[in-house]
């Protein structure tokens, strides 16, 4: 039975190169169908908005469909997916993309907001109740999501569970979905644009993101330095003459270490940009409020003095000081 498993895994695969990423592409299976369904639903939602005259940022569509779903397809349907049970280094690239890269772009695509703006009344109410349910509040709470995000790889790689995912295709596919789900739980409350309950302020989000950086370093270095192979004798039993399981595991640990830090720093930059933009929007809102209060005070003062009040409601905040100066010199 194990020999048949080896034949199914290797299948006469040539040495892994950049070219095999394209030559070993296979667009089949339930994951490809789910990706097409998700992209179709998103495009349909955007179409419905435009049909009724509403706008939807093109950047969000690019983030969700192109970068989010596209990155999932890249590491599961191409040669990367074909070698993910053959080389642990390739699996680690897949892990990084599914668990960290894709969830960030999916969150920036704001699919929940799009659904709330396009779904009929009853489905929209169901979605709102799910988003605000007690289960969602607990799972999306940043500390809970952080604990799940950090603990999962240690449980997977340092137990017999990892070998089971290599030997059982259905469990391997479940692991893919699990990576995506846990990544979304962690990143959605941090950088997502959708309305979520109990979202932390930006300083707390940035701190939590910084705290996730050492986790990748520790996990990556541990994998690089340990003598025991991940999956036990699984990789040596494949008998690949063009691969060295020990050196490939060192490469895998380095990918996890460097890749995790790169993604964390990049996401921290995204978070800072969002923080700045939110501060600018809040400052503009406060300025508009102050302009309205000053205009109202001037109208009341003019009414008390018996003089006609100047109409400043149509002036922008930048025009208002010029109006005051002209009025003072006339």
mmCIF file of N, CA, C and O in Angstrom, residues 2 39 51 55 60 74 81 91 99 156 162 166 168 181-182 185 203 213 217 229 261 295 303 312:
data_model
loop_
_atom_site.group_PDB
_atom_site.id
_atom_site.type_symbol
_atom_site.label_atom_id
_atom_site.label_comp_id
_atom_site.label_asym_id
_atom_site.label_seq_id
_atom_site.Cartn_x
_atom_site.Cartn_y
_atom_site.Cartn_z
ATOM 1 N N UNK A 2 1.939 1.192 0.795
ATOM 2 C CA UNK A 2 2.794 2.382 0.872
ATOM 3 C C UNK A 2 3.520 2.618 -0.450
ATOM 4 O O UNK A 2 3.750 3.757 -0.837
ATOM 5 N N UNK A 39 -14.683 33.523 -7.135
ATOM 6 C CA UNK A 39 -14.437 34.618 -8.077
ATOM 7 C C UNK A 39 -15.725 35.012 -8.790
ATOM 8 O O UNK A 39 -16.011 36.205 -8.973
ATOM 9 N N UNK A 51 -24.646 47.964 -11.844
ATOM 10 C CA UNK A 51 -25.918 48.007 -12.563
ATOM 11 C C UNK A 51 -26.892 48.995 -11.933
ATOM 12 O O UNK A 51 -27.737 49.574 -12.629
ATOM 13 N N UNK A 55 -20.675 52.500 -6.961
ATOM 14 C CA UNK A 55 -19.279 52.280 -7.306
ATOM 15 C C UNK A 55 -18.644 51.262 -6.356
ATOM 16 O O UNK A 55 -19.044 51.145 -5.199
ATOM 17 N N UNK A 60 -10.051 46.827 -4.831
ATOM 18 C CA UNK A 60 -10.554 45.737 -3.980
ATOM 19 C C UNK A 60 -10.782 44.467 -4.801
ATOM 20 O O UNK A 60 -10.500 43.360 -4.325
ATOM 21 N N UNK A 74 -2.139 29.646 -7.390
ATOM 22 C CA UNK A 74 -0.736 29.505 -7.764
ATOM 23 C C UNK A 74 -0.046 28.387 -6.998
ATOM 24 O O UNK A 74 0.764 27.639 -7.557
ATOM 25 N N UNK A 81 1.725 22.835 -6.181
ATOM 26 C CA UNK A 81 0.813 21.863 -5.590
ATOM 27 C C UNK A 81 1.194 20.435 -5.910
ATOM 28 O O UNK A 81 0.985 19.529 -5.105
ATOM 29 N N UNK A 91 6.368 22.576 0.162
ATOM 30 C CA UNK A 91 5.221 22.639 1.072
ATOM 31 C C UNK A 91 5.266 23.904 1.928
ATOM 32 O O UNK A 91 4.227 24.516 2.180
ATOM 33 N N UNK A 99 -1.423 30.536 4.388
ATOM 34 C CA UNK A 99 -1.683 30.982 5.754
ATOM 35 C C UNK A 99 -1.437 32.445 6.017
ATOM 36 O O UNK A 99 -1.984 32.999 6.982
ATOM 37 N N UNK A 156 1.208 20.973 14.180
ATOM 38 C CA UNK A 156 1.260 20.233 12.915
ATOM 39 C C UNK A 156 2.622 19.586 12.673
ATOM 40 O O UNK A 156 2.705 18.375 12.419
ATOM 41 N N UNK A 162 1.504 15.702 10.877
ATOM 42 C CA UNK A 162 2.054 16.118 9.589
ATOM 43 C C UNK A 162 2.210 14.932 8.645
ATOM 44 O O UNK A 162 1.875 15.007 7.457
ATOM 45 N N UNK A 166 0.440 13.885 4.809
ATOM 46 C CA UNK A 166 1.186 13.479 3.624
ATOM 47 C C UNK A 166 0.653 12.172 3.048
ATOM 48 O O UNK A 166 0.701 11.949 1.833
ATOM 49 N N UNK A 168 -2.547 10.897 3.516
ATOM 50 C CA UNK A 168 -3.978 10.872 3.220
ATOM 51 C C UNK A 168 -4.364 12.135 2.444
ATOM 52 O O UNK A 168 -4.365 13.231 3.019
ATOM 53 N N UNK A 181 -8.195 29.330 6.581
ATOM 54 C CA UNK A 181 -9.150 29.758 7.610
ATOM 55 C C UNK A 181 -8.451 30.412 8.796
ATOM 56 O O UNK A 181 -8.871 31.481 9.267
ATOM 57 N N UNK A 182 -7.385 29.791 9.295
ATOM 58 C CA UNK A 182 -6.686 30.370 10.443
ATOM 59 C C UNK A 182 -5.998 31.685 10.071
ATOM 60 O O UNK A 182 -5.946 32.610 10.887
ATOM 61 N N UNK A 185 -8.703 34.305 10.085
ATOM 62 C CA UNK A 185 -9.080 34.662 11.458
ATOM 63 C C UNK A 185 -8.096 35.654 12.069
ATOM 64 O O UNK A 185 -8.497 36.565 12.806
ATOM 65 N N UNK A 203 -3.118 51.088 17.312
ATOM 66 C CA UNK A 203 -1.892 50.796 18.082
ATOM 67 C C UNK A 203 -1.854 49.368 18.612
ATOM 68 O O UNK A 203 -0.802 48.712 18.574
ATOM 69 N N UNK A 213 6.111 38.287 14.903
ATOM 70 C CA UNK A 213 7.379 38.127 14.184
ATOM 71 C C UNK A 213 8.290 37.094 14.849
ATOM 72 O O UNK A 213 8.833 36.214 14.160
ATOM 73 N N UNK A 217 10.423 33.269 13.515
ATOM 74 C CA UNK A 217 11.859 33.047 13.700
ATOM 75 C C UNK A 217 12.119 31.769 14.485
ATOM 76 O O UNK A 217 12.952 30.941 14.101
ATOM 77 N N UNK A 229 13.805 14.316 10.813
ATOM 78 C CA UNK A 229 13.083 14.825 9.653
ATOM 79 C C UNK A 229 11.594 14.973 9.952
ATOM 80 O O UNK A 229 11.003 14.154 10.659
ATOM 81 N N UNK A 261 9.040 36.767 8.370
ATOM 82 C CA UNK A 261 9.427 38.127 8.746
ATOM 83 C C UNK A 261 9.083 39.119 7.640
ATOM 84 O O UNK A 261 8.641 40.240 7.909
ATOM 85 N N UNK A 295 -19.815 78.399 11.665
ATOM 86 C CA UNK A 295 -20.815 79.045 10.819
ATOM 87 C C UNK A 295 -22.101 79.281 11.598
ATOM 88 O O UNK A 295 -22.731 80.343 11.477
ATOM 89 N N UNK A 303 -27.621 87.318 13.866
ATOM 90 C CA UNK A 303 -29.049 87.453 14.146
ATOM 91 C C UNK A 303 -29.270 88.280 15.412
ATOM 92 O O UNK A 303 -30.199 89.098 15.487
ATOM 93 N N UNK A 312 -22.228 80.621 4.900
ATOM 94 C CA UNK A 312 -20.942 79.949 4.753
ATOM 95 C C UNK A 312 -21.105 78.452 4.561
ATOM 96 O O UNK A 312 -20.136 77.717 4.509
#
